[in-house]
Short mmCIF file of C-alpha atoms and ligand atoms in Angstrom, two decimals:
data_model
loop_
_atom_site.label_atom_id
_atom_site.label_comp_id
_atom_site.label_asym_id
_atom_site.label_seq_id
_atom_site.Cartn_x
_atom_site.Cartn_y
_atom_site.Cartn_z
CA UNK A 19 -35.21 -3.28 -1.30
CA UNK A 20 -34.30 -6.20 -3.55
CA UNK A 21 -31.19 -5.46 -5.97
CA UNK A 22 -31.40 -7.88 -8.43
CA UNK A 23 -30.37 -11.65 -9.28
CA UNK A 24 -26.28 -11.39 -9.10
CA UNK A 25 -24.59 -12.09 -12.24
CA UNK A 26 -23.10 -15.52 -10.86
CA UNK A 27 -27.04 -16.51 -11.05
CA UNK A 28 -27.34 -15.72 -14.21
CA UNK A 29 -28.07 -11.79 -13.93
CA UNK A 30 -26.87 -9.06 -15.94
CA UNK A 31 -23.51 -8.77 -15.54
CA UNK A 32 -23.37 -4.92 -14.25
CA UNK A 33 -19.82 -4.47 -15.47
CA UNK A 34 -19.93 -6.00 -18.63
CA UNK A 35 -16.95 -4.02 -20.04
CA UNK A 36 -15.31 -4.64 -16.71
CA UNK A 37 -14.32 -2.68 -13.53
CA UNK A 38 -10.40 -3.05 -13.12
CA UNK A 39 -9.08 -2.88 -9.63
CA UNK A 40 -6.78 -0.19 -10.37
CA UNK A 41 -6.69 2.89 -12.84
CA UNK A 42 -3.92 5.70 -12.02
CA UNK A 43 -5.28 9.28 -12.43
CA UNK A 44 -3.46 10.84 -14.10
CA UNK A 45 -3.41 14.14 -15.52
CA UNK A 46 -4.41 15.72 -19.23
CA UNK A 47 -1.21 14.05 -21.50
CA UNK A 48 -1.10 17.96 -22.84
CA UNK A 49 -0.52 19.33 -19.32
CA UNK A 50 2.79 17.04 -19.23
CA UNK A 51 3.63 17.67 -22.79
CA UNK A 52 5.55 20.53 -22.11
CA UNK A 53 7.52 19.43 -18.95
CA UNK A 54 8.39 16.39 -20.65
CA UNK A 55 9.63 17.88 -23.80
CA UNK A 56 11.89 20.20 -21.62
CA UNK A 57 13.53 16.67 -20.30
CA UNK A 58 14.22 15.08 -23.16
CA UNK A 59 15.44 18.99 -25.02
CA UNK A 60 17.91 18.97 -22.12
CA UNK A 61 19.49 15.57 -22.47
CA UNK A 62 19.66 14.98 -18.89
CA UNK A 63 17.46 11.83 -17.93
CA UNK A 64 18.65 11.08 -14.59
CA UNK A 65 20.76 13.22 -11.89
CA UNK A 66 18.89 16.31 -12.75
CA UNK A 67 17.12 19.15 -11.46
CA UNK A 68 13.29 17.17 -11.58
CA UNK A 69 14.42 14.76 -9.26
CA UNK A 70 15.77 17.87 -6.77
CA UNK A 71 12.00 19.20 -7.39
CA UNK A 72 10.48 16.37 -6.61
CA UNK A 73 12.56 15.90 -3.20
CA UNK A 74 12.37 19.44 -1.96
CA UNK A 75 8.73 19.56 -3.04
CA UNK A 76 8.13 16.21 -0.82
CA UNK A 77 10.30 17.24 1.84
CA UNK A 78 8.90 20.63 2.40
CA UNK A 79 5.26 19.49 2.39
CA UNK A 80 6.40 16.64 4.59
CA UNK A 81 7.86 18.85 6.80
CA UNK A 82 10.54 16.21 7.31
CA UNK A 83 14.60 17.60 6.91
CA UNK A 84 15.44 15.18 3.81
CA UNK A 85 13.72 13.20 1.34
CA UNK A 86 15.77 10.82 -1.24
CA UNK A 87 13.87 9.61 -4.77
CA UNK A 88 14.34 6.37 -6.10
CA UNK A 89 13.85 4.06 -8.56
CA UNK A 90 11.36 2.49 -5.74
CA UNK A 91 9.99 1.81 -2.60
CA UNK A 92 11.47 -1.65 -2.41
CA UNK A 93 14.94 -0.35 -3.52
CA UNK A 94 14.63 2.81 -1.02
CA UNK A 95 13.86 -0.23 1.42
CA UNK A 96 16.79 -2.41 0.57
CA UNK A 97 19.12 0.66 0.90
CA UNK A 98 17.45 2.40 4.61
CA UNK A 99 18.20 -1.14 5.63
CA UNK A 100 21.73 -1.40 3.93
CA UNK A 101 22.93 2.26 5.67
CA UNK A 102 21.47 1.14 9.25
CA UNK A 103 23.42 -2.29 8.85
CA UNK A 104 20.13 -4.58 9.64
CA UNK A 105 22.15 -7.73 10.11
CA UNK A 106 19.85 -10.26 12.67
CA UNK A 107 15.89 -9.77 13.26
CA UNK A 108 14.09 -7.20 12.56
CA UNK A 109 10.66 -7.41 13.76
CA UNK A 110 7.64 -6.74 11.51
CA UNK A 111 4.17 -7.55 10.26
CA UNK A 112 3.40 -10.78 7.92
CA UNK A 113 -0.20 -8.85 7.15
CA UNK A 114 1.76 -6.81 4.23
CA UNK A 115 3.18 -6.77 0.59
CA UNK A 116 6.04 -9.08 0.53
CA UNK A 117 8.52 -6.75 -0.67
CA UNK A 118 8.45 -4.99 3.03
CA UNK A 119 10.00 -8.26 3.87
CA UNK A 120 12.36 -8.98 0.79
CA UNK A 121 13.86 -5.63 1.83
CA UNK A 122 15.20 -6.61 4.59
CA UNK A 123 16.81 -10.22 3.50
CA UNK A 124 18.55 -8.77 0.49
CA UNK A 125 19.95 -6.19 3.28
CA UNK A 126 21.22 -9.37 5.09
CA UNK A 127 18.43 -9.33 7.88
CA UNK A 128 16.21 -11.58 8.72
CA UNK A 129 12.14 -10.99 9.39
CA UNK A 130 11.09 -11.99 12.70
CA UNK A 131 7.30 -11.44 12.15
CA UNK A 132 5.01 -10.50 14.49
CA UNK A 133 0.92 -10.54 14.46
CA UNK A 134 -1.23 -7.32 14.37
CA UNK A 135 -4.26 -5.49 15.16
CA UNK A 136 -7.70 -7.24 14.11
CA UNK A 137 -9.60 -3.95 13.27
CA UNK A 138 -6.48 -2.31 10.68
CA UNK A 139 -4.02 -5.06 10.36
CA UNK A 140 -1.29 -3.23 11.88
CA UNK A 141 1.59 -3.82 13.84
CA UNK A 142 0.64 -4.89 17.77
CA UNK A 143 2.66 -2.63 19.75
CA UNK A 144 2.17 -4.81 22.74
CA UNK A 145 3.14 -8.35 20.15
CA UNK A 146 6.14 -6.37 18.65
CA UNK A 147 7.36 -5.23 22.25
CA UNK A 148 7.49 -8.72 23.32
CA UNK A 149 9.26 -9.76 20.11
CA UNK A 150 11.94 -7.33 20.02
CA UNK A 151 14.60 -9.34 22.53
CA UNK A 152 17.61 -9.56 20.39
CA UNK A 153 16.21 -7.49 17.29
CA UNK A 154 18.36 -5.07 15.80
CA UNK A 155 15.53 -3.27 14.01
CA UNK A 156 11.18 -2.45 14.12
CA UNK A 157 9.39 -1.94 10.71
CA UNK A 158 5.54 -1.62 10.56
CA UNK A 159 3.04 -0.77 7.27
CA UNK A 160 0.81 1.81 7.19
CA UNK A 161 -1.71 -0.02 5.37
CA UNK A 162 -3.92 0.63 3.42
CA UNK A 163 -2.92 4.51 4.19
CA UNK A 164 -4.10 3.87 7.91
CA UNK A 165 -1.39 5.23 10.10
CA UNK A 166 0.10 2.50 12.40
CA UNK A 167 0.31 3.23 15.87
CA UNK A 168 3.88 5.30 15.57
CA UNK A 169 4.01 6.81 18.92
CA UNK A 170 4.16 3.20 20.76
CA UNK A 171 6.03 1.71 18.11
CA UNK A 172 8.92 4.51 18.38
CA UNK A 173 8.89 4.53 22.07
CA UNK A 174 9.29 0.78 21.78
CA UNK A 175 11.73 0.56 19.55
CA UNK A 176 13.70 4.00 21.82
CA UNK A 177 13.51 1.91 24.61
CA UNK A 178 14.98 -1.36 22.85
CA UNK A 179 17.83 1.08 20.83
CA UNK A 180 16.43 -0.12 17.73
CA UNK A 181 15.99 1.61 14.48
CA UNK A 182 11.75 2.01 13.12
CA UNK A 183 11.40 2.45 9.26
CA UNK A 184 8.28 2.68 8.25
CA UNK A 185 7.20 1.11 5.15
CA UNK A 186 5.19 3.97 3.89
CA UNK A 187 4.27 2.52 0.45
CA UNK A 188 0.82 3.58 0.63
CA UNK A 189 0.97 6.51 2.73
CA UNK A 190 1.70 9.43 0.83
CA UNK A 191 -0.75 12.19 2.15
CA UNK A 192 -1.33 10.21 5.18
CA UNK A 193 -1.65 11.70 8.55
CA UNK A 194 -1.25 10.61 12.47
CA UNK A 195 -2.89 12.92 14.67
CA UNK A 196 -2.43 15.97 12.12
CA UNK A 197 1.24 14.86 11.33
CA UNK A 198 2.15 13.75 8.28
CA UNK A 199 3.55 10.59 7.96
CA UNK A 200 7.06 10.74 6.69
CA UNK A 201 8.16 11.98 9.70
CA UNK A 202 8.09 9.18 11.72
CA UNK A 203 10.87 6.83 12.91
CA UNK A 204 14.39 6.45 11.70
CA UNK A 205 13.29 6.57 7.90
CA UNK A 206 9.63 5.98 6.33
CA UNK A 207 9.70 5.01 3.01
CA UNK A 208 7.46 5.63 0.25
CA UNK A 209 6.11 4.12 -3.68
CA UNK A 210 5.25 5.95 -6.75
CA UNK A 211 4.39 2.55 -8.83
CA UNK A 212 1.14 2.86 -10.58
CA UNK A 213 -1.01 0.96 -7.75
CA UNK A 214 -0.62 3.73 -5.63
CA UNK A 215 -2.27 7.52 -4.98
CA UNK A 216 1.15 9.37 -6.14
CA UNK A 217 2.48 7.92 -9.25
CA UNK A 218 5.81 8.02 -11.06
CA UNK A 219 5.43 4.74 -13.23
CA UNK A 220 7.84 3.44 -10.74
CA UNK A 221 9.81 5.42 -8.42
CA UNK A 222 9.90 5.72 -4.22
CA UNK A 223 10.81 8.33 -1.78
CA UNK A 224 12.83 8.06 1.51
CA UNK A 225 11.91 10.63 4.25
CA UNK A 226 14.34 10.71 6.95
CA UNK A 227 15.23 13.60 9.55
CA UNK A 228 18.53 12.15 9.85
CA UNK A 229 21.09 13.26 7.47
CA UNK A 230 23.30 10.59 7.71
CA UNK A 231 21.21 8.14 6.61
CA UNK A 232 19.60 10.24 3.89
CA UNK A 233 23.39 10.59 3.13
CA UNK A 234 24.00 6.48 2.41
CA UNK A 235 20.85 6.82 0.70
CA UNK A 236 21.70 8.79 -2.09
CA UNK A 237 25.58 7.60 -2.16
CA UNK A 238 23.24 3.76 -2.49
CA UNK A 239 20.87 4.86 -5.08
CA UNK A 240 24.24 5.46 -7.15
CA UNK A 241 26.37 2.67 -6.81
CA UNK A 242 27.88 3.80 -3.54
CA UNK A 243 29.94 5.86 -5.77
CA UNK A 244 30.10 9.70 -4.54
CA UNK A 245 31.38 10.63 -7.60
CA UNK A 246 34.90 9.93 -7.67
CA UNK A 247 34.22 6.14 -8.28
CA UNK A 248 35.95 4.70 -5.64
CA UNK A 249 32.85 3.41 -4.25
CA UNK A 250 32.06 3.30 -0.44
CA UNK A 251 30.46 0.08 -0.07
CA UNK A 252 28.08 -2.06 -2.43
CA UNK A 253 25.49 0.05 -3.63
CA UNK A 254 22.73 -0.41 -6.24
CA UNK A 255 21.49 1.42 -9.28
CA UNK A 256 18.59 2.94 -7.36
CA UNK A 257 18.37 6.26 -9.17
CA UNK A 258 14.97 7.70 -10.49
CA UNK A 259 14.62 9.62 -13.83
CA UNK A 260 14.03 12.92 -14.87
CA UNK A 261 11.15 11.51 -16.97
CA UNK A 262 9.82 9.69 -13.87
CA UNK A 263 10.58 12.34 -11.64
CA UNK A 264 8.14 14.56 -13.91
CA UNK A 265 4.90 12.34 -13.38
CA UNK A 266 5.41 12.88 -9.83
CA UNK A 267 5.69 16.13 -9.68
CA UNK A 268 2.52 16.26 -11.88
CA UNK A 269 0.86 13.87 -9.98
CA UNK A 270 1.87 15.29 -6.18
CA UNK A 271 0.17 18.44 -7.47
CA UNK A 272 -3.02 16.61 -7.09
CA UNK A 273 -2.69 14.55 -4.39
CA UNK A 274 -5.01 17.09 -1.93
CA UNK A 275 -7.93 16.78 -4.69
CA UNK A 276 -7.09 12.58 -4.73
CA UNK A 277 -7.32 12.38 -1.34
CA UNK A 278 -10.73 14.18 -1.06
CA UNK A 279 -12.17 12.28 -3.24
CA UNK A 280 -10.94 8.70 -2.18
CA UNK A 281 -12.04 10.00 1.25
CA UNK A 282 -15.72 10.55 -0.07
CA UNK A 283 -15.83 7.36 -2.41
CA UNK A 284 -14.87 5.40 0.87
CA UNK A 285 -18.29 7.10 2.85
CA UNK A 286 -20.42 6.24 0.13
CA UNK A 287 -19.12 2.87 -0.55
CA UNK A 288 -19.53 2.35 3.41
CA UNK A 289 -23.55 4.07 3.04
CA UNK A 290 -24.22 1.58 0.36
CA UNK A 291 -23.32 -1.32 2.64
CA UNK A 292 -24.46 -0.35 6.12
CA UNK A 293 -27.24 -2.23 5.93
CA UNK A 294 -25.47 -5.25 4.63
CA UNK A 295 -24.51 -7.59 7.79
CA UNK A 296 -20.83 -9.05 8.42
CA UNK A 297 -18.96 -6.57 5.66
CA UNK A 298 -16.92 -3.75 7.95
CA UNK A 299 -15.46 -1.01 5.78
CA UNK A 300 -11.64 -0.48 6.94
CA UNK A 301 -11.30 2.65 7.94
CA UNK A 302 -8.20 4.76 9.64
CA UNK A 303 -8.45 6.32 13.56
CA UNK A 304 -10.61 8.28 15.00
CA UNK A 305 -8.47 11.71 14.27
CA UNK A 306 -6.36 10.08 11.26
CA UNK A 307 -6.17 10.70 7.87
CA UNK A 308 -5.55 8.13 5.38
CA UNK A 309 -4.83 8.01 1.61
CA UNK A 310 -7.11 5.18 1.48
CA UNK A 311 -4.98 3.73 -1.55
CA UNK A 312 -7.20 0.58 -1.11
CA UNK A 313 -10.62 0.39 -0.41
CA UNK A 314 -10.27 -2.53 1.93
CA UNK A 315 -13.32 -4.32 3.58
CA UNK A 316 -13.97 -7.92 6.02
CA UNK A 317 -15.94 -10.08 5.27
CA UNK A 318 -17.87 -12.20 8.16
CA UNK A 319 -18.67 -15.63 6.25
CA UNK A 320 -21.54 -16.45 9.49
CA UNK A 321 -23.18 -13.56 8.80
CA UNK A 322 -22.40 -12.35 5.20
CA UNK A 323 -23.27 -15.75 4.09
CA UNK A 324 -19.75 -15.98 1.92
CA UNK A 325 -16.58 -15.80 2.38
CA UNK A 326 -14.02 -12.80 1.26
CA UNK A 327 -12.74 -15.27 -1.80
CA UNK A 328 -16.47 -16.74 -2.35
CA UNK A 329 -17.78 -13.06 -2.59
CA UNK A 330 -14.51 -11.62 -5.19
CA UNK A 331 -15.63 -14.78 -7.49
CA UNK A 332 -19.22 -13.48 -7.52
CA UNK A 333 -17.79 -10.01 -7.77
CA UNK A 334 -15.91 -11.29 -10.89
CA UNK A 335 -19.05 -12.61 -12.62
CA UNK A 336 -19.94 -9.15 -12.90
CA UNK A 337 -16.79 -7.93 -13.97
CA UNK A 338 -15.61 -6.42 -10.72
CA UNK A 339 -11.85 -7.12 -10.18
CA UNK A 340 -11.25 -7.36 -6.47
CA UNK A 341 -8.23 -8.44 -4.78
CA UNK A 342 -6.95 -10.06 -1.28
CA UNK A 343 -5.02 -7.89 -0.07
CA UNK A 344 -2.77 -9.42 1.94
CA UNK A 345 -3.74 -12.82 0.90
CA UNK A 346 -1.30 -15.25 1.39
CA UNK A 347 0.58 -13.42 4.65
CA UNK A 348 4.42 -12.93 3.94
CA UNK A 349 4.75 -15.69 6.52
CA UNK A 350 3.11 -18.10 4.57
CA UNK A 351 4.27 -17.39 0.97
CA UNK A 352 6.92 -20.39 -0.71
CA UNK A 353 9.77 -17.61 -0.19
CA UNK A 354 9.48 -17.51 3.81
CA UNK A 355 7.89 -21.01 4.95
CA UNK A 356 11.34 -22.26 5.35
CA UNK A 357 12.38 -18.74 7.37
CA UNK A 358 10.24 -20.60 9.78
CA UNK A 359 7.15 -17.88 12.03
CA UNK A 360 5.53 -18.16 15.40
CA UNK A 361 1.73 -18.69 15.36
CA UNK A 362 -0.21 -15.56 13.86
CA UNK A 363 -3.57 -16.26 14.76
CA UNK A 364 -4.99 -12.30 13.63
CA UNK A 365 -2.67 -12.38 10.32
CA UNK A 366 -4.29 -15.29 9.38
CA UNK A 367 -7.76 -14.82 10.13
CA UNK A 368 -7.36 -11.57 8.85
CA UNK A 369 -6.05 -12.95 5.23
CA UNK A 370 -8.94 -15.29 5.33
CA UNK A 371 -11.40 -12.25 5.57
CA UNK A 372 -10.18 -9.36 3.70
CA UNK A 373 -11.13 -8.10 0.51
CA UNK A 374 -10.18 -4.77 -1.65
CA UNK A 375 -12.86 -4.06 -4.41
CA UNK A 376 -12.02 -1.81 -6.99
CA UNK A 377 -10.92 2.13 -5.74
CA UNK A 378 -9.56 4.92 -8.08
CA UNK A 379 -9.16 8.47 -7.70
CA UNK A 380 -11.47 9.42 -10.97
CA UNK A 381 -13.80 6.66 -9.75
CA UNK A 382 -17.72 7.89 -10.79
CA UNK A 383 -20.03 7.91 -8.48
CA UNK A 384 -22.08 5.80 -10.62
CA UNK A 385 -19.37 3.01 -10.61
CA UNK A 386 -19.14 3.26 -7.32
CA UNK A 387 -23.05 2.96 -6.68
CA UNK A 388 -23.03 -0.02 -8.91
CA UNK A 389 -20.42 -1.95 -7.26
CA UNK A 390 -21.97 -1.39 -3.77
CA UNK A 391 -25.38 -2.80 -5.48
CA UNK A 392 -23.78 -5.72 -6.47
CA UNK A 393 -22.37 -6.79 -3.01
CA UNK A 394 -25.91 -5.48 -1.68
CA UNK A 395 -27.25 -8.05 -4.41
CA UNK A 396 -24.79 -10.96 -3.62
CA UNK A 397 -25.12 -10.41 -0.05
CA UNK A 398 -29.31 -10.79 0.03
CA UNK A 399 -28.72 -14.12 -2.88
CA UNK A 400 -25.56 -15.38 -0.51
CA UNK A 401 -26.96 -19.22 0.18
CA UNK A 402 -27.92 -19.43 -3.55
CA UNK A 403 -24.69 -18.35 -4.82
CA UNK A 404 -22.86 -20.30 -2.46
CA UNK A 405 -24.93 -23.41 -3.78
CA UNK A 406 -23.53 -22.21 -7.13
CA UNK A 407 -19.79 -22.29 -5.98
CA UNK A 408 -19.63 -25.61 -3.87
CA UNK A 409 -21.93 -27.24 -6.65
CA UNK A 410 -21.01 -29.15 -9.62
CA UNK A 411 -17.72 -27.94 -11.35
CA UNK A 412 -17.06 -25.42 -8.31
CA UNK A 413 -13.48 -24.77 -7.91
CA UNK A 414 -12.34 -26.20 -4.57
CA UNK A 415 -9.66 -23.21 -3.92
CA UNK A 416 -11.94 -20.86 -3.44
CA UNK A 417 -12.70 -22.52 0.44
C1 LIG B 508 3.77 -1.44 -3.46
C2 LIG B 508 4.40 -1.79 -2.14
C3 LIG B 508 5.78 -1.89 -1.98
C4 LIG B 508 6.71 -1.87 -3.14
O1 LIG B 508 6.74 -0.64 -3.78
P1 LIG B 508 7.54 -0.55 -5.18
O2 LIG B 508 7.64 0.92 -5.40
O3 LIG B 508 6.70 -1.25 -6.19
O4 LIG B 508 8.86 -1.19 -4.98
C5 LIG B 508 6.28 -2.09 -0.72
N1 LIG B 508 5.48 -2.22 0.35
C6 LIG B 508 4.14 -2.16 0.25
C7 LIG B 508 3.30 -2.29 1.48
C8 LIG B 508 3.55 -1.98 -1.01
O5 LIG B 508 2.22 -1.99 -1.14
#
């Protein structure tokens, strides 16, 4: 089969109106009309009875004893950390968004990051075990929506006396061995901004079984301030809105339906490519579920012919966004290469392979199709389009 000259060579561009990395589904504007209208009649934006809804309707299919909105995951972050008084390391993943690690300095900890598996990118149990010496917390990702290994990471951290939060920022709907995560470690924490499966606009969700710290959470998201305003300690403005709290609800009601679908997108994606050599299709463990809130994929440059960056520029020429997700590690970003890391060998070879093309709930399966072509089509051009890239007026960063 021969797919066509790639755009980059001068092809039709099969995108031409362009095929954005992220859309958030979201529901018929009519079918929120009403909910929404109820809000604003009420007057009560914020501290009201949506937020409760959301919360009990998280907790209960959760399964998990208390669930606290906020205004986001990093904020729901900042304060788990805050109420379990993270003061010295806390060992974690550099393969992840940076704001799993900004959480913890603005709590007045200090990331003490760790390297991670080579087929998900996540947490080692076996690196984090022998980092932990002197920690005073564990956090791991679930990324991508692939559940990280929980049940070594909580014995670990059992065993140490540490505290495990969990940033769960993708992981709404995920599952480890049939349980939902959200139920895992001292606190799992999730987001509701629009790159997720869930949305709010912005918003996040703490899940916690332990009502103490659910407790600081909520007295956090509100100043410390339990309503007498003689505040406990220095909380935040972490509160989310009845406005935001509505798109959630909206939006939870169709997570199931999301879920199926990103599952199904990800198979036929993966069918598209099998016969393409070095591209591997991320996918969670045998037995778990995930939300797949990227479609992530690694790219072999020996045997793809390009590399991850080399193959999102000829992606882009035919107006397929793509990004690298987690491209640079946390480790290596201006805001930590002071902070100092030990060697990372996986992290880095994994941020020098990864790549998430476009992936959307309401994604067509002729979008779909067409993207997979065009890899197909890069892939079998690869040595031409890489004379393209390192030839005249090629941009040297992409390397
Ligand atoms: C999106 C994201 C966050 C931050 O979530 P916000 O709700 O935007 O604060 C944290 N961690 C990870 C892994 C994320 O992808």
């Amino acid at each position: 089969m021969t797919a066509g000259l790639p755009a980059i060579l001068g092809g039709a561009a099969r995108f031409p109106e362009g095929l954005p990395l992220v859309r958030p589904t979201l529901g018929p504007p009519e079918r929120l009309a009403g909910d929404l209208e109820a809000v604003i009649r009420s007057g009560m934006l914020t501290n009201g009875p949506q937020v409760r809804r959301l919360e009990e309707a998280v907790a209960e299919r959760l399964g998990v004893a208390h669930v606290v909105a906020v205004s986001s995951c990093t904020a729901g972050l900042m304060l788990v950390y805050q109420a379990l008084g993270v003061r010295g390391p806390v060992v974690m993943p550099s393969f992840t968004f940076s704001a799993s690690a900004h959480a913890v300095v603005w709590a007045g900890g200090s990331p003490r990051f760790v390297d991670v598996d080579a087929e998900r990118g996540l947490l080692d149990p076996t690196a984090a075990g022998a980092a932990l010496d002197g920690a005073v917390a564990l956090s791991a990702t679930h990324l991508y929506g692939s559940p990280a290994p929980v049940e070594a990471l909580d014995a670990l951290a059992a065993a140490a006396g540490v505290p495990v939060v969990y940033d769960a920022a993708h992981a709404l709907g995920s599952e480890r061995r049939g349980i939902p995560v959200g139920r895992f470690g001292s606190a799992e924490v999730f987001s509701l901004s629009p790159t997720k499966v869930v949305v709010a606009g912005e918003g996040g969700l703490v899940a916690t079984a332990d009502g103490a710290l659910a407790e600081a959470v909520r007295l956090g998201r509100d100043y410390g301030n339990p309503g007498d305003y003689d505040t406990r300690f220095a909380g935040l403005n972490a509160r989310m809105s009845e406005l935001h709290a509505t798109l959630a609800l909206d939006s939870l009601g169709r997570l199931d339906g999301h879920l199926a679908r990103r599952g199904e997108l990800v198979e036929r994606f993966a069918a598209g490519v099998a016969d393409v050599e070095g591209l591997h299709v991320v996918r969670p463990e045998e037995g778990d579920r995930s939300t797949f809130k990227d479609l992530t994929i690694r790219v072999d440059p020996d045997r793809f012919g390009l590399a991850a960056p080399e193959l999102g520029l000829a992606l882009r020429a035919e107006g397929i966004d793509s990004r690298r997700y987690y491209h640079p590690p946390v480790h290596r970003q201006r805001a930590y290469v002071a902070h100092g890391s030990a060697a990372l060998p996986v992290t880095d070879h994994l941020a020098s392979s990864v790549l998430s093309p476009p992936l959307w709930s309401h994604l067509t399966d002729e979008q779909l199709d067409g993207m997979a072509a065009a890899i197909v089509a890069i892939h079998e051009h690869a040595p031409a389009v890489r004379g393209r890239m390192t030839g005249a007026g090629a941009s040297p960063s992409v390397r």
